[in-house]
Short mmCIF file of C-alpha atoms in Angstrom, two decimals:
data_model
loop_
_atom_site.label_atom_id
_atom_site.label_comp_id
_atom_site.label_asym_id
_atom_site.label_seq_id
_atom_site.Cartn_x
_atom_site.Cartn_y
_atom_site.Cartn_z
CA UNK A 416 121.36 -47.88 46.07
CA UNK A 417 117.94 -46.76 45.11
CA UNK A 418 114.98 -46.88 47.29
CA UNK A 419 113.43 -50.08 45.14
CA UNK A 420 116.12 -52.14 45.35
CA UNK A 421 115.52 -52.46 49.02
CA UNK A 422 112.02 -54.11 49.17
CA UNK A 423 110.75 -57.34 48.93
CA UNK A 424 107.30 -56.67 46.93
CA UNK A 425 105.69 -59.77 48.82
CA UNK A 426 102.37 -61.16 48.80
CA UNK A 427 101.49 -63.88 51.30
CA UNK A 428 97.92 -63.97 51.35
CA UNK A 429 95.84 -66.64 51.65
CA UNK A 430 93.32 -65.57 49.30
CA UNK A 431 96.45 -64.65 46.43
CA UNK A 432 95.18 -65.38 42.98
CA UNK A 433 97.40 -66.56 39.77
CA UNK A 434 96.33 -63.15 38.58
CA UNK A 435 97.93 -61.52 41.58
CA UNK A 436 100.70 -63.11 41.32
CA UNK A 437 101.83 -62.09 38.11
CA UNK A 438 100.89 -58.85 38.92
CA UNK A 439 103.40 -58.64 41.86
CA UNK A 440 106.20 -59.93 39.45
CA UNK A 441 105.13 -57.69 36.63
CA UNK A 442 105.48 -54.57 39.23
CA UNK A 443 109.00 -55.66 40.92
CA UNK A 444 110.14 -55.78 37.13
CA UNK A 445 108.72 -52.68 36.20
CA UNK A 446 109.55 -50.59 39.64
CA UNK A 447 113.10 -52.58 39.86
CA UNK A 448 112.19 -54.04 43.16
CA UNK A 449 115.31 -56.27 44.64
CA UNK A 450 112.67 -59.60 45.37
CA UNK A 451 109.35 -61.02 45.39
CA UNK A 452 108.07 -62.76 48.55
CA UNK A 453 105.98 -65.37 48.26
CA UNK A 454 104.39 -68.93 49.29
CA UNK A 455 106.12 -71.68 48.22
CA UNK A 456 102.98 -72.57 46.41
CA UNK A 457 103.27 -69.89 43.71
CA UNK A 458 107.06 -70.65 43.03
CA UNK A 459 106.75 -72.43 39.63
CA UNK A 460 104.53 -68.91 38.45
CA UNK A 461 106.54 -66.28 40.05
CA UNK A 462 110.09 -67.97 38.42
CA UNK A 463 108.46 -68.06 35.02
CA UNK A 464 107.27 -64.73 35.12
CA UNK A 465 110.73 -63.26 36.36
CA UNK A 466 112.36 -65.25 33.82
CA UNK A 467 115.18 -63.44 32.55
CA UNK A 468 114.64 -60.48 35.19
CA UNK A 469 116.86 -59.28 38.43
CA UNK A 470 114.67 -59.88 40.52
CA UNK A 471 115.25 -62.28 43.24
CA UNK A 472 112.59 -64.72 44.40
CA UNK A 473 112.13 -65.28 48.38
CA UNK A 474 109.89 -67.94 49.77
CA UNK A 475 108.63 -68.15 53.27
CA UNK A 476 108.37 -71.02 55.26
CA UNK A 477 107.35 -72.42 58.47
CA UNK A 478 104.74 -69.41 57.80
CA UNK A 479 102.86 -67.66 59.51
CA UNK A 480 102.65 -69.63 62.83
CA UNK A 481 106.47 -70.76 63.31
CA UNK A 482 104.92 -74.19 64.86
CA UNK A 483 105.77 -76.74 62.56
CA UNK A 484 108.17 -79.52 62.96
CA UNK A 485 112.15 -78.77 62.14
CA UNK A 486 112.30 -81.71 59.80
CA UNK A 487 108.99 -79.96 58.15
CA UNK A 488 110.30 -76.98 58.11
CA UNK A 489 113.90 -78.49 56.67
CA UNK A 490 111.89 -80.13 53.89
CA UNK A 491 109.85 -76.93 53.04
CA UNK A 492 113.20 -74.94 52.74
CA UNK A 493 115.07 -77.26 50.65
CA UNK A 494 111.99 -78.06 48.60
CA UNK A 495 111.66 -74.62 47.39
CA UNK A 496 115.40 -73.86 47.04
CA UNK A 497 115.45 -76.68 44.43
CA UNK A 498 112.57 -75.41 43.22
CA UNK A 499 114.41 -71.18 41.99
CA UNK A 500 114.06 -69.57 45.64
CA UNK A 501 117.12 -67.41 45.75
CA UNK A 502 116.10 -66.61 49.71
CA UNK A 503 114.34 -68.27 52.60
CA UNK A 504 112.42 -66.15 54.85
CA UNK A 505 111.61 -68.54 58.06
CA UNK A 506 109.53 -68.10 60.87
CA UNK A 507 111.45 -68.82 64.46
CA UNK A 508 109.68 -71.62 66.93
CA UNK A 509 108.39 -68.69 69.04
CA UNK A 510 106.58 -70.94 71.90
CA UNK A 511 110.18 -72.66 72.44
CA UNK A 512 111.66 -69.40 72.71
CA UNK A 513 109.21 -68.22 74.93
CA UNK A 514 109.90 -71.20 76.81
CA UNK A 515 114.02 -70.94 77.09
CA UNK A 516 114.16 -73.96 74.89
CA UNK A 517 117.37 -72.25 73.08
CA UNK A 518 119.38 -74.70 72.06
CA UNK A 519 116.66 -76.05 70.03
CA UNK A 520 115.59 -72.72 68.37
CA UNK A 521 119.19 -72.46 67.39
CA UNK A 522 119.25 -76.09 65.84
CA UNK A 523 116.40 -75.55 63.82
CA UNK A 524 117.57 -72.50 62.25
CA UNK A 525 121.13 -74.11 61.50
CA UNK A 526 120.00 -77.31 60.13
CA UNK A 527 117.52 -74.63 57.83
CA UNK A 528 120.77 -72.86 56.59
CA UNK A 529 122.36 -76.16 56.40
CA UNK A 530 119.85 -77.37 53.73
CA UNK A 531 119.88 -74.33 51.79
CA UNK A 532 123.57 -73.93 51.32
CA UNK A 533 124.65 -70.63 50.12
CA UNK A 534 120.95 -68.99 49.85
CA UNK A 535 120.27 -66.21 52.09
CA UNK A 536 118.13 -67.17 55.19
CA UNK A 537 115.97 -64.61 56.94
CA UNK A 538 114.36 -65.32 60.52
CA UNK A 539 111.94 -63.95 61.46
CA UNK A 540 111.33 -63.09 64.97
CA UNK A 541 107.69 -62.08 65.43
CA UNK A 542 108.36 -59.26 67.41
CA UNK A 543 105.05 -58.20 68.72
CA UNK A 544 104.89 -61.10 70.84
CA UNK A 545 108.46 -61.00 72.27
CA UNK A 546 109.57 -58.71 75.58
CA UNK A 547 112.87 -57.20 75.15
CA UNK A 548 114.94 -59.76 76.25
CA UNK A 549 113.40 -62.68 74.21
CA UNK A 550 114.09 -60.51 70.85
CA UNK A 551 117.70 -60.34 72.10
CA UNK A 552 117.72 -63.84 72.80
CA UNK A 553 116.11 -64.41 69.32
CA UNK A 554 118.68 -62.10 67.52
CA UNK A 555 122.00 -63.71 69.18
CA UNK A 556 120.64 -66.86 68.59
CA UNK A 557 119.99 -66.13 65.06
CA UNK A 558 123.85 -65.11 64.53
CA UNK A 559 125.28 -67.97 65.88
CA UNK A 560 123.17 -70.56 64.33
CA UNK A 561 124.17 -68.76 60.85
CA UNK A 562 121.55 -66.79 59.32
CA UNK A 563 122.16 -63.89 56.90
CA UNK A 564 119.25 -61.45 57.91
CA UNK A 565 117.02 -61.24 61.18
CA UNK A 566 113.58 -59.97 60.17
CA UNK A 567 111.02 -58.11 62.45
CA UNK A 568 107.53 -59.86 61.55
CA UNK A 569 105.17 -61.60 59.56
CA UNK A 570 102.93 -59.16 59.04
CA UNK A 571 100.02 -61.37 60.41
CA UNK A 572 100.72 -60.84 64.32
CA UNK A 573 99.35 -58.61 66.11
CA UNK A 574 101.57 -55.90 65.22
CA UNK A 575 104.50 -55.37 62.67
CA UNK A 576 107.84 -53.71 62.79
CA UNK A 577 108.45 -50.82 65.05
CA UNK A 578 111.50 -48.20 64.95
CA UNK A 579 112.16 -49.67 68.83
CA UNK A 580 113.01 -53.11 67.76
CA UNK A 581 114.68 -52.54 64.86
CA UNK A 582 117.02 -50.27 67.20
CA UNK A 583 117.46 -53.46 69.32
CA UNK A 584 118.10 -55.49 66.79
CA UNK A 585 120.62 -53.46 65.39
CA UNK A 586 122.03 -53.15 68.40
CA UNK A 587 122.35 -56.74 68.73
CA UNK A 588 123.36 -58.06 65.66
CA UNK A 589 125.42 -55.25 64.72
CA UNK A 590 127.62 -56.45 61.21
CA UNK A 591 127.38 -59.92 62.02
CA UNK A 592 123.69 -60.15 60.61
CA UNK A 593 121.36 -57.61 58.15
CA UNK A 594 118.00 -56.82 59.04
CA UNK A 595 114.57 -56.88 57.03
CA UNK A 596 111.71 -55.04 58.47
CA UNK A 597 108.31 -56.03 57.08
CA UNK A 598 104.80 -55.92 58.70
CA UNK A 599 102.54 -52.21 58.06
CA UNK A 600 105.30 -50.43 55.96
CA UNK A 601 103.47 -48.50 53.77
CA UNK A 602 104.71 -44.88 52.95
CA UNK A 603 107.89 -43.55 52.15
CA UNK A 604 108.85 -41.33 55.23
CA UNK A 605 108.57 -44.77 57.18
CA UNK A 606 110.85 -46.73 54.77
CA UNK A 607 113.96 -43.58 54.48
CA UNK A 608 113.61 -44.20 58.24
CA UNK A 609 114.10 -48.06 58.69
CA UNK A 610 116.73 -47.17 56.22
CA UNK A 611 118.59 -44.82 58.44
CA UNK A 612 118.65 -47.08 61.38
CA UNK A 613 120.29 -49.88 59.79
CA UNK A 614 117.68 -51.70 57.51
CA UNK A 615 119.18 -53.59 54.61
CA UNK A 616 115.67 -54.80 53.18
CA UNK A 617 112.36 -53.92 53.94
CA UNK A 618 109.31 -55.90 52.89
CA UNK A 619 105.72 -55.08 51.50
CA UNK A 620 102.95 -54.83 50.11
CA UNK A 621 102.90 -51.86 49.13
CA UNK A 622 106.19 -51.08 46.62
CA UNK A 623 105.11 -49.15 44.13
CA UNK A 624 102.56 -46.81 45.92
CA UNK A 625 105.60 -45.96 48.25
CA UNK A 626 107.82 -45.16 45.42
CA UNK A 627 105.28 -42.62 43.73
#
């Protein structure tokens, strides 16, 4: 597999213009990039531009924060699944985590995978505000409620993926679960490295400077 296919060329900013936009597509056509990541709000544009491309389109919900309702969170996933999203990047309910609350972090990711059938799901964990033991928590929890990939960040915490966590991830979720790291990736050396330790996708911003 080569290098591009294993990045999600993602923009999430707030401030992302149509312009941008297109741009992102036109460089995970051109660089052979395995996915765009995006806000559901851009959906309709980044589907027409990848018309009749590879490339796979991910959406993000319950983003950044992690804090909305499940049935919001439900809607937002299904939504954009009917809408071309070929993968769901979701952000775990960190404060009931934090809290123990586990049975309910586990329900909202099922019922997620529930409504979007046989798309992939990705959770993301927001490491940097996890100890140890809450990103193990957050990992089995992950597996058993169903999802396809456990993901390191969001890339607007305070910090992003580390080579620690994905090790404890891995460690964790062994086969039963791939992992994306995302969140300050921006230079080769760092992504043959994620690679090494187990990474199936890595996301950023910064694709085709990394490739060069």
């Amino acid at each position: 597999m080569s290098l591009a296919e294993y990045i999600d060329h993602t923009n999430l900013k707030p401030t992302a213009t149509v312009a941008d936009i297109k741009q992102l597509c036109l460089e995970a056509k051109t660089y052979g990039f395995y996915a765009v990541c995006v806000n559901g709000c851009h959906l309709p544009l980044a589907k027409e531009e990848l018309k009749n491309s590879k490339v796979k389109l991910a959406a993000v919900i319950g983003f950044p924060l992690g804090a909305m309702s499940t049935k919001a969170k439900v809607f937002e996933a299904r939504d954009y699944v009917e809408q071309g999203a070929d993968e769901i990047d979701m952000v775990i309910n960190i404060g009931w985590l934090k809290s123990k609350i586990y049975e309910a972090v586990k329900n909202e990711i099922q019922a997620i995978k529930l409504a979007i059938g046989d798309k992939i799901l990705k959770v993301i964990l927001e490491t940097c505000y996890l100890n140890d033991e809450e990103k193990e928590m957050a990992c089995s929890l992950s597996v058993e409620a169903g999802a396809d990939f456990v993901k390191t960040s969001t890339g607007f915490g305070s910090g992003g993926a580390t080579f620690e966590d994905v090790i404890l991830m891995k460690r964790m979720v062994g086969d039963k679960a791939k992992i994306k790291a995302s969140g300050g990736i921006k230079d080769k050396e760092t992504t043959l490295k994620y690679i090494e330790l187990g990474v199936s996708r890595i996301g950023t911003s910064s694709g085709p400077t990394l490739l060069k």
